[in-house]
Amino acid sequence: MSYHVSPAPYATFASSATQTVASAASAQAITYNLDLGSKGIAKVSSSQIQLPQVGNYALSFSAIGRNSGSANAKWLNIFLKKNGNTVDNSSTIVNVSQNIVTTVVATFNVACTTAGDYYELFLAGEDNSTQIYATAAQAAVVGVSPAMPACPSIVVAVWQID
């Protein structure tokens, strides 16, 4: 006798756009324009990731931070909101130097207490020269570099863990 077990809900979303801090005075939702695979977990707006059933989930992201402005390092902050409310202890703050990329990575265990709860990642920065940075694919240059795929500004993966 064989049994088929359905995989737990999962999703991976990304953005091919550079997203720049609009104002140091306010945070902005990070948006996604690429669906890299999902089952059961939905993107219900360009930024909201909706969880389908009560349980615990892992939410992990990798972003490329950059300062496109002054030579002084600037702070960049990425944090979580659940159903529009800031999640305590979820800030990931890094300093980004001028035109030098900095990888920002974090993983959180998040709860879905009511089917349909949603999470968003928010971006804040010291000024409008701070950003999460995307790059286009590059063709190979013989003897210099291999062909390289595009690098999204952010990739977020969510999957149910129990």
mmCIF file of C-alpha atoms in Angstrom:
data_model
loop_
_atom_site.group_PDB
_atom_site.id
_atom_site.type_symbol
_atom_site.label_atom_id
_atom_site.label_comp_id
_atom_site.label_asym_id
_atom_site.label_seq_id
_atom_site.Cartn_x
_atom_site.Cartn_y
_atom_site.Cartn_z
ATOM 1 C CA MET A 1 0.000 0.000 0.000
ATOM 2 C CA SER A 2 1.371 3.424 -0.880
ATOM 3 C CA TYR A 3 0.456 6.738 0.600
ATOM 4 C CA HIS A 4 0.718 10.090 -1.061
ATOM 5 C CA VAL A 5 1.521 13.000 1.214
ATOM 6 C CA SER A 6 0.843 16.459 -0.162
ATOM 7 C CA PRO A 7 3.686 18.883 0.315
ATOM 8 C CA ALA A 8 3.177 21.622 2.870
ATOM 9 C CA PRO A 9 2.345 25.071 1.482
ATOM 10 C CA TYR A 10 5.361 26.952 0.129
ATOM 11 C CA ALA A 11 6.230 29.941 -2.072
ATOM 12 C CA THR A 12 9.227 31.826 -3.395
ATOM 13 C CA PHE A 13 8.823 35.372 -4.712
ATOM 14 C CA ALA A 14 11.434 37.831 -6.000
ATOM 15 C CA SER A 15 11.829 41.291 -7.474
ATOM 16 C CA SER A 16 13.721 42.155 -10.646
ATOM 17 C CA ALA A 17 13.472 45.863 -9.767
ATOM 18 C CA THR A 18 15.793 48.050 -7.741
ATOM 19 C CA GLN A 19 13.698 49.493 -4.887
ATOM 20 C CA THR A 20 14.905 52.806 -3.481
ATOM 21 C CA VAL A 21 13.896 54.309 -0.151
ATOM 22 C CA ALA A 22 11.462 57.104 -1.011
ATOM 23 C CA SER A 23 11.828 58.986 2.289
ATOM 24 C CA ALA A 24 13.860 58.512 5.448
ATOM 25 C CA ALA A 25 10.719 59.524 7.368
ATOM 26 C CA SER A 26 8.680 56.462 6.386
ATOM 27 C CA ALA A 27 9.068 52.779 5.573
ATOM 28 C CA GLN A 28 7.698 51.252 2.384
ATOM 29 C CA ALA A 29 6.481 47.788 1.509
ATOM 30 C CA ILE A 30 8.882 45.705 -0.558
ATOM 31 C CA THR A 31 7.196 44.477 -3.740
ATOM 32 C CA TYR A 32 7.648 41.332 -5.829
ATOM 33 C CA ASN A 33 7.107 40.916 -9.559
ATOM 34 C CA LEU A 34 8.394 37.338 -9.942
ATOM 35 C CA ASP A 35 6.785 34.087 -8.750
ATOM 36 C CA LEU A 36 9.525 31.449 -8.594
ATOM 37 C CA GLY A 37 7.175 28.673 -7.522
ATOM 38 C CA SER A 38 4.325 28.347 -5.087
ATOM 39 C CA LYS A 39 1.731 25.948 -3.775
ATOM 40 C CA GLY A 40 -0.936 27.183 -1.390
ATOM 41 C CA ILE A 41 0.790 30.410 -0.369
ATOM 42 C CA ALA A 42 -0.337 33.405 -2.403
ATOM 43 C CA LYS A 43 0.881 36.892 -3.159
ATOM 44 C CA VAL A 44 -2.386 38.842 -2.739
ATOM 45 C CA SER A 45 -0.946 42.228 -3.661
ATOM 46 C CA SER A 46 2.472 43.184 -4.946
ATOM 47 C CA SER A 47 3.782 42.971 -1.360
ATOM 48 C CA GLN A 48 1.459 40.824 0.805
ATOM 49 C CA ILE A 49 2.218 37.124 1.241
ATOM 50 C CA GLN A 50 -0.918 35.344 2.441
ATOM 51 C CA LEU A 51 -0.758 32.126 4.456
ATOM 52 C CA PRO A 52 -3.492 29.568 3.738
ATOM 53 C CA GLN A 53 -3.838 27.701 7.025
ATOM 54 C CA VAL A 54 -3.150 27.992 10.728
ATOM 55 C CA GLY A 55 0.343 26.827 11.679
ATOM 56 C CA ASN A 56 3.956 27.870 11.899
ATOM 57 C CA TYR A 57 5.983 28.928 8.877
ATOM 58 C CA ALA A 58 9.576 29.789 8.087
ATOM 59 C CA LEU A 59 10.058 33.066 6.197
ATOM 60 C CA SER A 60 13.523 33.666 4.806
ATOM 61 C CA PHE A 61 14.831 36.461 2.615
ATOM 62 C CA SER A 62 18.000 37.487 0.856
ATOM 63 C CA ALA A 63 18.334 41.061 -0.397
ATOM 64 C CA ILE A 64 21.124 43.098 -1.979
ATOM 65 C CA GLY A 65 21.591 46.416 -0.158
ATOM 66 C CA ARG A 66 23.348 49.372 -1.742
ATOM 67 C CA ASN A 67 24.035 53.066 -1.205
ATOM 68 C CA SER A 68 23.936 54.893 -4.537
ATOM 69 C CA GLY A 69 24.744 58.286 -3.011
ATOM 70 C CA SER A 70 27.448 59.707 -0.793
ATOM 71 C CA ALA A 71 30.724 58.103 0.208
ATOM 72 C CA ASN A 72 29.489 57.860 3.809
ATOM 73 C CA ALA A 73 27.937 54.531 4.794
ATOM 74 C CA LYS A 74 24.149 54.628 5.219
ATOM 75 C CA TRP A 75 21.904 52.359 7.269
ATOM 76 C CA LEU A 76 19.346 50.113 5.588
ATOM 77 C CA ASN A 77 16.625 48.289 7.523
ATOM 78 C CA ILE A 78 14.327 45.449 6.421
ATOM 79 C CA PHE A 79 11.599 44.327 8.836
ATOM 80 C CA LEU A 80 8.344 42.360 9.000
ATOM 81 C CA LYS A 81 4.705 43.347 9.360
ATOM 82 C CA LYS A 82 1.853 40.907 10.006
ATOM 83 C CA ASN A 83 -1.611 42.027 8.889
ATOM 84 C CA GLY A 84 -0.297 45.613 8.741
ATOM 85 C CA ASN A 85 1.281 45.607 12.232
ATOM 86 C CA THR A 86 5.025 45.738 12.866
ATOM 87 C CA VAL A 87 6.439 42.433 14.145
ATOM 88 C CA ASP A 88 8.590 42.888 17.262
ATOM 89 C CA ASN A 89 12.294 42.027 16.994
ATOM 90 C CA SER A 90 12.223 41.621 13.211
ATOM 91 C CA SER A 91 14.574 44.421 12.079
ATOM 92 C CA THR A 92 17.632 43.505 10.072
ATOM 93 C CA ILE A 93 19.857 46.596 9.897
ATOM 94 C CA VAL A 94 23.068 46.879 7.879
ATOM 95 C CA ASN A 95 25.367 49.680 6.777
ATOM 96 C CA VAL A 96 25.746 50.042 3.026
ATOM 97 C CA SER A 97 28.724 51.768 1.476
ATOM 98 C CA GLN A 98 28.680 53.766 -1.741
ATOM 99 C CA ASN A 99 28.211 51.500 -4.783
ATOM 100 C CA ILE A 100 29.268 48.406 -2.830
ATOM 101 C CA VAL A 101 26.626 45.721 -2.494
ATOM 102 C CA THR A 102 25.856 44.206 0.901
ATOM 103 C CA THR A 103 23.891 40.988 1.233
ATOM 104 C CA VAL A 104 21.107 41.132 3.812
ATOM 105 C CA VAL A 105 19.826 37.716 4.934
ATOM 106 C CA ALA A 106 17.406 36.717 7.688
ATOM 107 C CA THR A 107 15.075 33.859 8.572
ATOM 108 C CA PHE A 108 12.087 34.110 10.894
ATOM 109 C CA ASN A 109 9.585 31.649 12.322
ATOM 110 C CA VAL A 110 6.187 33.258 11.864
ATOM 111 C CA ALA A 111 2.740 32.158 12.975
ATOM 112 C CA CYS A 112 -0.490 32.019 11.050
ATOM 113 C CA THR A 113 -3.160 32.280 13.754
ATOM 114 C CA THR A 114 -6.063 32.764 11.338
ATOM 115 C CA ALA A 115 -6.184 31.386 7.788
ATOM 116 C CA GLY A 116 -5.512 34.338 5.496
ATOM 117 C CA ASP A 117 -3.020 36.143 7.738
ATOM 118 C CA TYR A 118 -0.476 37.980 5.610
ATOM 119 C CA TYR A 119 3.112 39.095 6.050
ATOM 120 C CA GLU A 120 5.020 41.875 4.324
ATOM 121 C CA LEU A 121 8.662 42.927 4.345
ATOM 122 C CA PHE A 122 9.262 46.651 4.710
ATOM 123 C CA LEU A 123 12.249 48.748 3.650
ATOM 124 C CA ALA A 124 13.564 51.803 5.481
ATOM 125 C CA GLY A 125 16.807 53.713 5.070
ATOM 126 C CA GLU A 126 18.826 56.685 6.132
ATOM 127 C CA ASP A 127 17.982 58.607 2.966
ATOM 128 C CA ASN A 128 16.840 58.124 -0.630
ATOM 129 C CA SER A 129 20.238 56.838 -1.742
ATOM 130 C CA THR A 130 19.679 53.560 0.111
ATOM 131 C CA GLN A 131 18.111 50.736 -1.858
ATOM 132 C CA ILE A 132 17.771 47.055 -2.523
ATOM 133 C CA TYR A 133 19.529 46.539 -5.804
ATOM 134 C CA ALA A 134 18.768 44.317 -8.817
ATOM 135 C CA THR A 135 21.098 43.574 -11.709
ATOM 136 C CA ALA A 136 20.344 42.367 -15.229
ATOM 137 C CA ALA A 137 21.743 39.180 -16.727
ATOM 138 C CA GLN A 138 25.202 39.523 -18.233
ATOM 139 C CA ALA A 139 26.475 37.919 -21.409
ATOM 140 C CA ALA A 140 29.756 36.063 -21.326
ATOM 141 C CA VAL A 141 32.888 37.995 -22.233
ATOM 142 C CA VAL A 142 35.378 35.507 -23.637
ATOM 143 C CA GLY A 143 38.469 35.291 -21.447
ATOM 144 C CA VAL A 144 37.013 37.744 -18.924
ATOM 145 C CA SER A 145 33.774 36.489 -17.369
ATOM 146 C CA PRO A 146 31.133 33.805 -17.734
ATOM 147 C CA ALA A 147 27.510 34.484 -18.579
ATOM 148 C CA MET A 148 25.611 35.276 -15.382
ATOM 149 C CA PRO A 149 21.882 35.302 -14.681
ATOM 150 C CA ALA A 150 20.062 38.331 -13.340
ATOM 151 C CA CYS A 151 20.293 39.018 -9.601
ATOM 152 C CA PRO A 152 16.961 39.979 -8.004
ATOM 153 C CA SER A 153 16.962 42.797 -5.462
ATOM 154 C CA ILE A 154 15.221 40.421 -3.036
ATOM 155 C CA VAL A 155 14.148 36.790 -2.886
ATOM 156 C CA VAL A 156 11.720 35.669 -0.170
ATOM 157 C CA ALA A 157 10.800 32.047 0.560
ATOM 158 C CA VAL A 158 8.005 30.916 2.874
ATOM 159 C CA TRP A 159 7.088 27.354 3.827
ATOM 160 C CA GLN A 160 4.967 25.703 6.482
ATOM 161 C CA ILE A 161 6.992 23.930 9.162
ATOM 162 C CA ASP A 162 4.122 22.610 11.333
#
